[in-house]
């Protein structure tokens, strides 16, 4: 079964959501983890992983609700 294609504006919206979550995760990790345990680069990598996982879960749940 073919999935319907989404519009460009919807994809830009998903990208904006990912960037907001990523910036929030970077701010949280740099503020809490870096002074105690890690360098900035590791905190940014961890933030990218967590933001990606959150984005995957949110997008999957929204697409499940729509269908």
JSON list of N, CA and C in Angstrom, two decimals:
[
{"chain": "A", "resi": 1, "resn": "UNK", "atom": "N", "xyz": [0.84, -1.17, 0.00]},
{"chain": "A", "resi": 1, "resn": "UNK", "atom": "CA", "xyz": [0.00, 0.00, 0.00]},
{"chain": "A", "resi": 1, "resn": "UNK", "atom": "C", "xyz": [0.89, 1.24, 0.00]},
{"chain": "A", "resi": 2, "resn": "UNK", "atom": "N", "xyz": [0.70, 2.10, -0.95]},
{"chain": "A", "resi": 2, "resn": "UNK", "atom": "CA", "xyz": [1.52, 3.30, -1.06]},
{"chain": "A", "resi": 2, "resn": "UNK", "atom": "C", "xyz": [1.05, 4.36, -0.07]},
{"chain": "A", "resi": 3, "resn": "UNK", "atom": "N", "xyz": [2.03, 5.00, 0.54]},
{"chain": "A", "resi": 3, "resn": "UNK", "atom": "CA", "xyz": [1.69, 6.08, 1.47]},
{"chain": "A", "resi": 3, "resn": "UNK", "atom": "C", "xyz": [1.45, 7.36, 0.68]},
{"chain": "A", "resi": 4, "resn": "UNK", "atom": "N", "xyz": [0.49, 8.16, 1.12]},
{"chain": "A", "resi": 4, "resn": "UNK", "atom": "CA", "xyz": [0.30, 9.44, 0.43]},
{"chain": "A", "resi": 4, "resn": "UNK", "atom": "C", "xyz": [1.47, 10.37, 0.72]},
{"chain": "A", "resi": 5, "resn": "UNK", "atom": "N", "xyz": [1.85, 11.14, -0.29]},
{"chain": "A", "resi": 5, "resn": "UNK", "atom": "CA", "xyz": [2.97, 12.05, -0.09]},
{"chain": "A", "resi": 5, "resn": "UNK", "atom": "C", "xyz": [2.50, 13.27, 0.71]},
{"chain": "A", "resi": 6, "resn": "UNK", "atom": "N", "xyz": [3.40, 13.79, 1.51]},
{"chain": "A", "resi": 6, "resn": "UNK", "atom": "CA", "xyz": [3.05, 14.97, 2.30]},
{"chain": "A", "resi": 6, "resn": "UNK", "atom": "C", "xyz": [3.50, 16.22, 1.57]},
{"chain": "A", "resi": 7, "resn": "UNK", "atom": "N", "xyz": [2.91, 17.32, 1.94]},
{"chain": "A", "resi": 7, "resn": "UNK", "atom": "CA", "xyz": [3.23, 18.58, 1.27]},
{"chain": "A", "resi": 7, "resn": "UNK", "atom": "C", "xyz": [4.58, 19.12, 1.76]},
{"chain": "A", "resi": 8, "resn": "UNK", "atom": "N", "xyz": [5.10, 20.04, 1.01]},
{"chain": "A", "resi": 8, "resn": "UNK", "atom": "CA", "xyz": [6.38, 20.64, 1.36]},
{"chain": "A", "resi": 8, "resn": "UNK", "atom": "C", "xyz": [6.25, 21.42, 2.66]},
{"chain": "A", "resi": 9, "resn": "UNK", "atom": "N", "xyz": [5.13, 22.10, 2.84]},
{"chain": "A", "resi": 9, "resn": "UNK", "atom": "CA", "xyz": [4.94, 22.87, 4.07]},
{"chain": "A", "resi": 9, "resn": "UNK", "atom": "C", "xyz": [4.86, 21.96, 5.30]},
{"chain": "A", "resi": 10, "resn": "UNK", "atom": "N", "xyz": [4.29, 20.78, 5.14]},
{"chain": "A", "resi": 10, "resn": "UNK", "atom": "CA", "xyz": [4.25, 19.84, 6.26]},
{"chain": "A", "resi": 10, "resn": "UNK", "atom": "C", "xyz": [5.65, 19.37, 6.61]},
{"chain": "A", "resi": 11, "resn": "UNK", "atom": "N", "xyz": [6.47, 19.11, 5.59]},
{"chain": "A", "resi": 11, "resn": "UNK", "atom": "CA", "xyz": [7.84, 18.68, 5.85]},
{"chain": "A", "resi": 11, "resn": "UNK", "atom": "C", "xyz": [8.66, 19.80, 6.50]},
{"chain": "A", "resi": 12, "resn": "UNK", "atom": "N", "xyz": [8.44, 21.03, 6.08]},
{"chain": "A", "resi": 12, "resn": "UNK", "atom": "CA", "xyz": [9.13, 22.16, 6.71]},
{"chain": "A", "resi": 12, "resn": "UNK", "atom": "C", "xyz": [8.68, 22.31, 8.15]},
{"chain": "A", "resi": 13, "resn": "UNK", "atom": "N", "xyz": [7.41, 22.05, 8.41]},
{"chain": "A", "resi": 13, "resn": "UNK", "atom": "CA", "xyz": [6.91, 22.07, 9.79]},
{"chain": "A", "resi": 13, "resn": "UNK", "atom": "C", "xyz": [7.57, 21.01, 10.65]},
{"chain": "A", "resi": 14, "resn": "UNK", "atom": "N", "xyz": [7.74, 19.81, 10.10]},
{"chain": "A", "resi": 14, "resn": "UNK", "atom": "CA", "xyz": [8.43, 18.75, 10.84]},
{"chain": "A", "resi": 14, "resn": "UNK", "atom": "C", "xyz": [9.88, 19.12, 11.09]},
{"chain": "A", "resi": 15, "resn": "UNK", "atom": "N", "xyz": [10.53, 19.74, 10.12]},
{"chain": "A", "resi": 15, "resn": "UNK", "atom": "CA", "xyz": [11.91, 20.19, 10.30]},
{"chain": "A", "resi": 15, "resn": "UNK", "atom": "C", "xyz": [11.99, 21.25, 11.39]},
{"chain": "A", "resi": 16, "resn": "UNK", "atom": "N", "xyz": [11.05, 22.18, 11.39]},
{"chain": "A", "resi": 16, "resn": "UNK", "atom": "CA", "xyz": [11.02, 23.21, 12.43]},
{"chain": "A", "resi": 16, "resn": "UNK", "atom": "C", "xyz": [10.82, 22.59, 13.81]},
{"chain": "A", "resi": 17, "resn": "UNK", "atom": "N", "xyz": [9.94, 21.59, 13.89]},
{"chain": "A", "resi": 17, "resn": "UNK", "atom": "CA", "xyz": [9.73, 20.91, 15.17]},
{"chain": "A", "resi": 17, "resn": "UNK", "atom": "C", "xyz": [11.01, 20.23, 15.64]},
{"chain": "A", "resi": 18, "resn": "UNK", "atom": "N", "xyz": [11.70, 19.56, 14.72]},
{"chain": "A", "resi": 18, "resn": "UNK", "atom": "CA", "xyz": [12.96, 18.91, 15.08]},
{"chain": "A", "resi": 18, "resn": "UNK", "atom": "C", "xyz": [13.98, 19.92, 15.57]},
{"chain": "A", "resi": 19, "resn": "UNK", "atom": "N", "xyz": [14.09, 21.05, 14.89]},
{"chain": "A", "resi": 19, "resn": "UNK", "atom": "CA", "xyz": [15.06, 22.07, 15.29]},
{"chain": "A", "resi": 19, "resn": "UNK", "atom": "C", "xyz": [14.74, 22.65, 16.67]},
{"chain": "A", "resi": 20, "resn": "UNK", "atom": "N", "xyz": [13.46, 22.84, 16.96]},
{"chain": "A", "resi": 20, "resn": "UNK", "atom": "CA", "xyz": [13.07, 23.34, 18.28]},
{"chain": "A", "resi": 20, "resn": "UNK", "atom": "C", "xyz": [13.44, 22.33, 19.36]},
{"chain": "A", "resi": 21, "resn": "UNK", "atom": "N", "xyz": [13.13, 21.07, 19.12]},
{"chain": "A", "resi": 21, "resn": "UNK", "atom": "CA", "xyz": [13.46, 20.02, 20.10]},
{"chain": "A", "resi": 21, "resn": "UNK", "atom": "C", "xyz": [14.98, 19.90, 20.24]},
{"chain": "A", "resi": 22, "resn": "UNK", "atom": "N", "xyz": [15.70, 19.99, 19.13]},
{"chain": "A", "resi": 22, "resn": "UNK", "atom": "CA", "xyz": [17.16, 19.90, 19.18]},
{"chain": "A", "resi": 22, "resn": "UNK", "atom": "C", "xyz": [17.77, 21.05, 19.98]},
{"chain": "A", "resi": 23, "resn": "UNK", "atom": "N", "xyz": [17.32, 22.25, 19.74]},
{"chain": "A", "resi": 23, "resn": "UNK", "atom": "CA", "xyz": [17.84, 23.41, 20.48]},
{"chain": "A", "resi": 23, "resn": "UNK", "atom": "C", "xyz": [17.52, 23.29, 21.96]},
{"chain": "A", "resi": 24, "resn": "UNK", "atom": "N", "xyz": [16.32, 22.82, 22.28]},
{"chain": "A", "resi": 24, "resn": "UNK", "atom": "CA", "xyz": [15.97, 22.63, 23.69]},
{"chain": "A", "resi": 24, "resn": "UNK", "atom": "C", "xyz": [16.85, 21.57, 24.34]},
{"chain": "A", "resi": 25, "resn": "UNK", "atom": "N", "xyz": [17.11, 20.48, 23.63]},
{"chain": "A", "resi": 25, "resn": "UNK", "atom": "CA", "xyz": [17.97, 19.43, 24.17]},
{"chain": "A", "resi": 25, "resn": "UNK", "atom": "C", "xyz": [19.40, 19.92, 24.34]},
{"chain": "A", "resi": 26, "resn": "UNK", "atom": "N", "xyz": [19.91, 20.67, 23.36]},
{"chain": "A", "resi": 26, "resn": "UNK", "atom": "CA", "xyz": [21.27, 21.21, 23.48]},
{"chain": "A", "resi": 26, "resn": "UNK", "atom": "C", "xyz": [21.36, 22.14, 24.68]},
{"chain": "A", "resi": 27, "resn": "UNK", "atom": "N", "xyz": [20.39, 23.01, 24.84]},
{"chain": "A", "resi": 27, "resn": "UNK", "atom": "CA", "xyz": [20.39, 23.93, 25.98]},
{"chain": "A", "resi": 27, "resn": "UNK", "atom": "C", "xyz": [20.36, 23.16, 27.29]},
{"chain": "A", "resi": 28, "resn": "UNK", "atom": "N", "xyz": [19.51, 22.14, 27.36]},
{"chain": "A", "resi": 28, "resn": "UNK", "atom": "CA", "xyz": [19.39, 21.35, 28.58]},
{"chain": "A", "resi": 28, "resn": "UNK", "atom": "C", "xyz": [20.68, 20.59, 28.88]},
{"chain": "A", "resi": 29, "resn": "UNK", "atom": "N", "xyz": [21.24, 19.93, 27.86]},
{"chain": "A", "resi": 29, "resn": "UNK", "atom": "CA", "xyz": [22.44, 19.14, 28.09]},
{"chain": "A", "resi": 29, "resn": "UNK", "atom": "C", "xyz": [23.66, 20.00, 28.39]},
{"chain": "A", "resi": 30, "resn": "UNK", "atom": "N", "xyz": [23.82, 21.10, 27.66]},
{"chain": "A", "resi": 30, "resn": "UNK", "atom": "CA", "xyz": [24.99, 21.96, 27.90]},
{"chain": "A", "resi": 30, "resn": "UNK", "atom": "C", "xyz": [24.89, 22.60, 29.28]},
{"chain": "A", "resi": 31, "resn": "UNK", "atom": "N", "xyz": [23.70, 22.93, 29.68]},
{"chain": "A", "resi": 31, "resn": "UNK", "atom": "CA", "xyz": [23.52, 23.59, 30.98]},
{"chain": "A", "resi": 31, "resn": "UNK", "atom": "C", "xyz": [23.68, 22.61, 32.15]},
{"chain": "A", "resi": 32, "resn": "UNK", "atom": "N", "xyz": [23.25, 21.36, 31.98]},
{"chain": "A", "resi": 32, "resn": "UNK", "atom": "CA", "xyz": [23.27, 20.43, 33.11]},
{"chain": "A", "resi": 32, "resn": "UNK", "atom": "C", "xyz": [24.42, 19.44, 33.07]},
{"chain": "A", "resi": 33, "resn": "UNK", "atom": "N", "xyz": [24.74, 18.87, 31.91]},
{"chain": "A", "resi": 33, "resn": "UNK", "atom": "CA", "xyz": [25.74, 17.80, 31.85]},
{"chain": "A", "resi": 33, "resn": "UNK", "atom": "C", "xyz": [27.16, 18.28, 31.65]},
{"chain": "A", "resi": 34, "resn": "UNK", "atom": "N", "xyz": [27.34, 19.31, 30.84]},
{"chain": "A", "resi": 34, "resn": "UNK", "atom": "CA", "xyz": [28.69, 19.73, 30.47]},
{"chain": "A", "resi": 34, "resn": "UNK", "atom": "C", "xyz": [29.52, 20.19, 31.65]},
{"chain": "A", "resi": 35, "resn": "UNK", "atom": "N", "xyz": [28.98, 21.02, 32.54]},
{"chain": "A", "resi": 35, "resn": "UNK", "atom": "CA", "xyz": [29.85, 21.48, 33.63]},
{"chain": "A", "resi": 35, "resn": "UNK", "atom": "C", "xyz": [30.33, 20.35, 34.53]},
{"chain": "A", "resi": 36, "resn": "UNK", "atom": "N", "xyz": [29.65, 19.23, 34.51]},
{"chain": "A", "resi": 36, "resn": "UNK", "atom": "CA", "xyz": [29.97, 18.16, 35.45]},
{"chain": "A", "resi": 36, "resn": "UNK", "atom": "C", "xyz": [30.67, 16.97, 34.81]},
{"chain": "A", "resi": 37, "resn": "UNK", "atom": "N", "xyz": [30.28, 16.60, 33.58]},
{"chain": "A", "resi": 37, "resn": "UNK", "atom": "CA", "xyz": [30.73, 15.31, 33.06]},
{"chain": "A", "resi": 37, "resn": "UNK", "atom": "C", "xyz": [31.38, 15.34, 31.67]},
{"chain": "A", "resi": 38, "resn": "UNK", "atom": "N", "xyz": [30.84, 16.11, 30.74]},
{"chain": "A", "resi": 38, "resn": "UNK", "atom": "CA", "xyz": [31.22, 15.96, 29.33]},
{"chain": "A", "resi": 38, "resn": "UNK", "atom": "C", "xyz": [31.72, 17.27, 28.75]},
{"chain": "A", "resi": 39, "resn": "UNK", "atom": "N", "xyz": [32.26, 17.17, 27.53]},
{"chain": "A", "resi": 39, "resn": "UNK", "atom": "CA", "xyz": [32.61, 18.36, 26.77]},
{"chain": "A", "resi": 39, "resn": "UNK", "atom": "C", "xyz": [31.39, 18.82, 25.97]},
{"chain": "A", "resi": 40, "resn": "UNK", "atom": "N", "xyz": [31.50, 20.00, 25.35]},
{"chain": "A", "resi": 40, "resn": "UNK", "atom": "CA", "xyz": [30.38, 20.53, 24.58]},
{"chain": "A", "resi": 40, "resn": "UNK", "atom": "C", "xyz": [30.02, 19.64, 23.40]},
{"chain": "A", "resi": 41, "resn": "UNK", "atom": "N", "xyz": [31.02, 19.08, 22.73]},
{"chain": "A", "resi": 41, "resn": "UNK", "atom": "CA", "xyz": [30.76, 18.27, 21.54]},
{"chain": "A", "resi": 41, "resn": "UNK", "atom": "C", "xyz": [29.97, 17.01, 21.90]},
{"chain": "A", "resi": 42, "resn": "UNK", "atom": "N", "xyz": [30.30, 16.39, 23.00]},
{"chain": "A", "resi": 42, "resn": "UNK", "atom": "CA", "xyz": [29.57, 15.19, 23.41]},
{"chain": "A", "resi": 42, "resn": "UNK", "atom": "C", "xyz": [28.14, 15.54, 23.80]},
{"chain": "A", "resi": 43, "resn": "UNK", "atom": "N", "xyz": [27.96, 16.66, 24.47]},
{"chain": "A", "resi": 43, "resn": "UNK", "atom": "CA", "xyz": [26.61, 17.08, 24.85]},
{"chain": "A", "resi": 43, "resn": "UNK", "atom": "C", "xyz": [25.76, 17.39, 23.61]},
{"chain": "A", "resi": 44, "resn": "UNK", "atom": "N", "xyz": [26.36, 17.98, 22.59]},
{"chain": "A", "resi": 44, "resn": "UNK", "atom": "CA", "xyz": [25.61, 18.28, 21.37]},
{"chain": "A", "resi": 44, "resn": "UNK", "atom": "C", "xyz": [25.27, 16.99, 20.63]},
{"chain": "A", "resi": 45, "resn": "UNK", "atom": "N", "xyz": [26.17, 16.02, 20.61]},
{"chain": "A", "resi": 45, "resn": "UNK", "atom": "CA", "xyz": [25.88, 14.72, 19.99]},
{"chain": "A", "resi": 45, "resn": "UNK", "atom": "C", "xyz": [24.76, 14.00, 20.73]},
{"chain": "A", "resi": 46, "resn": "UNK", "atom": "N", "xyz": [24.80, 14.02, 22.06]},
{"chain": "A", "resi": 46, "resn": "UNK", "atom": "CA", "xyz": [23.72, 13.41, 22.84]},
{"chain": "A", "resi": 46, "resn": "UNK", "atom": "C", "xyz": [22.40, 14.12, 22.58]},
{"chain": "A", "resi": 47, "resn": "UNK", "atom": "N", "xyz": [22.43, 15.44, 22.49]},
{"chain": "A", "resi": 47, "resn": "UNK", "atom": "CA", "xyz": [21.21, 16.19, 22.20]},
{"chain": "A", "resi": 47, "resn": "UNK", "atom": "C", "xyz": [20.66, 15.82, 20.83]},
{"chain": "A", "resi": 48, "resn": "UNK", "atom": "N", "xyz": [21.53, 15.63, 19.85]},
{"chain": "A", "resi": 48, "resn": "UNK", "atom": "CA", "xyz": [21.07, 15.24, 18.52]},
{"chain": "A", "resi": 48, "resn": "UNK", "atom": "C", "xyz": [20.42, 13.86, 18.55]},
{"chain": "A", "resi": 49, "resn": "UNK", "atom": "N", "xyz": [21.00, 12.93, 19.29]},
{"chain": "A", "resi": 49, "resn": "UNK", "atom": "CA", "xyz": [20.41, 11.60, 19.40]},
{"chain": "A", "resi": 49, "resn": "UNK", "atom": "C", "xyz": [19.04, 11.65, 20.06]},
{"chain": "A", "resi": 50, "resn": "UNK", "atom": "N", "xyz": [18.94, 12.35, 21.18]},
{"chain": "A", "resi": 50, "resn": "UNK", "atom": "CA", "xyz": [17.66, 12.45, 21.88]},
{"chain": "A", "resi": 50, "resn": "UNK", "atom": "C", "xyz": [16.62, 13.19, 21.05]},
{"chain": "A", "resi": 51, "resn": "UNK", "atom": "N", "xyz": [17.02, 14.27, 20.38]},
{"chain": "A", "resi": 51, "resn": "UNK", "atom": "CA", "xyz": [16.08, 15.01, 19.54]},
{"chain": "A", "resi": 51, "resn": "UNK", "atom": "C", "xyz": [15.59, 14.14, 18.38]},
{"chain": "A", "resi": 52, "resn": "UNK", "atom": "N", "xyz": [16.49, 13.36, 17.80]},
{"chain": "A", "resi": 52, "resn": "UNK", "atom": "CA", "xyz": [16.09, 12.45, 16.73]},
{"chain": "A", "resi": 52, "resn": "UNK", "atom": "C", "xyz": [15.12, 11.39, 17.20]},
{"chain": "A", "resi": 53, "resn": "UNK", "atom": "N", "xyz": [15.37, 10.83, 18.36]},
{"chain": "A", "resi": 53, "resn": "UNK", "atom": "CA", "xyz": [14.45, 9.82, 18.90]},
{"chain": "A", "resi": 53, "resn": "UNK", "atom": "C", "xyz": [13.09, 10.42, 19.22]},
{"chain": "A", "resi": 54, "resn": "UNK", "atom": "N", "xyz": [13.08, 11.60, 19.81]},
{"chain": "A", "resi": 54, "resn": "UNK", "atom": "CA", "xyz": [11.81, 12.27, 20.11]},
{"chain": "A", "resi": 54, "resn": "UNK", "atom": "C", "xyz": [11.06, 12.57, 18.82]},
{"chain": "A", "resi": 55, "resn": "UNK", "atom": "N", "xyz": [11.77, 13.04, 17.80]},
{"chain": "A", "resi": 55, "resn": "UNK", "atom": "CA", "xyz": [11.15, 13.35, 16.52]},
{"chain": "A", "resi": 55, "resn": "UNK", "atom": "C", "xyz": [10.56, 12.11, 15.87]},
{"chain": "A", "resi": 56, "resn": "UNK", "atom": "N", "xyz": [11.26, 11.00, 15.92]},
{"chain": "A", "resi": 56, "resn": "UNK", "atom": "CA", "xyz": [10.75, 9.75, 15.34]},
{"chain": "A", "resi": 56, "resn": "UNK", "atom": "C", "xyz": [9.49, 9.31, 16.04]},
{"chain": "A", "resi": 57, "resn": "UNK", "atom": "N", "xyz": [9.49, 9.36, 17.37]},
{"chain": "A", "resi": 57, "resn": "UNK", "atom": "CA", "xyz": [8.31, 8.92, 18.13]},
{"chain": "A", "resi": 57, "resn": "UNK", "atom": "C", "xyz": [7.12, 9.83, 17.86]},
{"chain": "A", "resi": 58, "resn": "UNK", "atom": "N", "xyz": [7.33, 11.14, 17.85]},
{"chain": "A", "resi": 58, "resn": "UNK", "atom": "CA", "xyz": [6.23, 12.07, 17.62]},
{"chain": "A", "resi": 58, "resn": "UNK", "atom": "C", "xyz": [5.68, 11.90, 16.21]},
{"chain": "A", "resi": 59, "resn": "UNK", "atom": "N", "xyz": [6.54, 11.80, 15.23]},
{"chain": "A", "resi": 59, "resn": "UNK", "atom": "CA", "xyz": [6.07, 11.67, 13.85]},
{"chain": "A", "resi": 59, "resn": "UNK", "atom": "C", "xyz": [5.34, 10.35, 13.63]},
{"chain": "A", "resi": 60, "resn": "UNK", "atom": "N", "xyz": [5.83, 9.28, 14.25]},
{"chain": "A", "resi": 60, "resn": "UNK", "atom": "CA", "xyz": [5.16, 7.98, 14.11]},
{"chain": "A", "resi": 60, "resn": "UNK", "atom": "C", "xyz": [3.79, 8.01, 14.78]},
{"chain": "A", "resi": 61, "resn": "UNK", "atom": "N", "xyz": [3.70, 8.64, 15.94]},
{"chain": "A", "resi": 61, "resn": "UNK", "atom": "CA", "xyz": [2.41, 8.68, 16.63]},
{"chain": "A", "resi": 61, "resn": "UNK", "atom": "C", "xyz": [1.41, 9.55, 15.88]},
{"chain": "A", "resi": 62, "resn": "UNK", "atom": "N", "xyz": [1.87, 10.64, 15.29]},
{"chain": "A", "resi": 62, "resn": "UNK", "atom": "CA", "xyz": [0.96, 11.49, 14.51]},
{"chain": "A", "resi": 62, "resn": "UNK", "atom": "C", "xyz": [0.49, 10.76, 13.26]},
{"chain": "A", "resi": 63, "resn": "UNK", "atom": "N", "xyz": [1.38, 10.06, 12.59]},
{"chain": "A", "resi": 63, "resn": "UNK", "atom": "CA", "xyz": [0.96, 9.34, 11.38]},
{"chain": "A", "resi": 63, "resn": "UNK", "atom": "C", "xyz": [0.05, 8.16, 11.72]},
{"chain": "A", "resi": 64, "resn": "UNK", "atom": "N", "xyz": [0.24, 7.58, 12.90]},
{"chain": "A", "resi": 64, "resn": "UNK", "atom": "CA", "xyz": [-0.65, 6.49, 13.32]},
{"chain": "A", "resi": 64, "resn": "UNK", "atom": "C", "xyz": [-2.04, 7.02, 13.62]},
{"chain": "A", "resi": 65, "resn": "UNK", "atom": "N", "xyz": [-2.12, 8.20, 14.22]},
{"chain": "A", "resi": 65, "resn": "UNK", "atom": "CA", "xyz": [-3.42, 8.80, 14.54]},
{"chain": "A", "resi": 65, "resn": "UNK", "atom": "C", "xyz": [-4.15, 9.20, 13.26]},
{"chain": "A", "resi": 66, "resn": "UNK", "atom": "N", "xyz": [-3.41, 9.68, 12.27]},
{"chain": "A", "resi": 66, "resn": "UNK", "atom": "CA", "xyz": [-4.02, 10.11, 11.01]},
{"chain": "A", "resi": 66, "resn": "UNK", "atom": "C", "xyz": [-4.59, 8.95, 10.21]},
{"chain": "A", "resi": 67, "resn": "UNK", "atom": "N", "xyz": [-3.99, 7.78, 10.31]},
{"chain": "A", "resi": 67, "resn": "UNK", "atom": "CA", "xyz": [-4.48, 6.66, 9.48]},
{"chain": "A", "resi": 67, "resn": "UNK", "atom": "C", "xyz": [-5.40, 5.75, 10.22]}
]
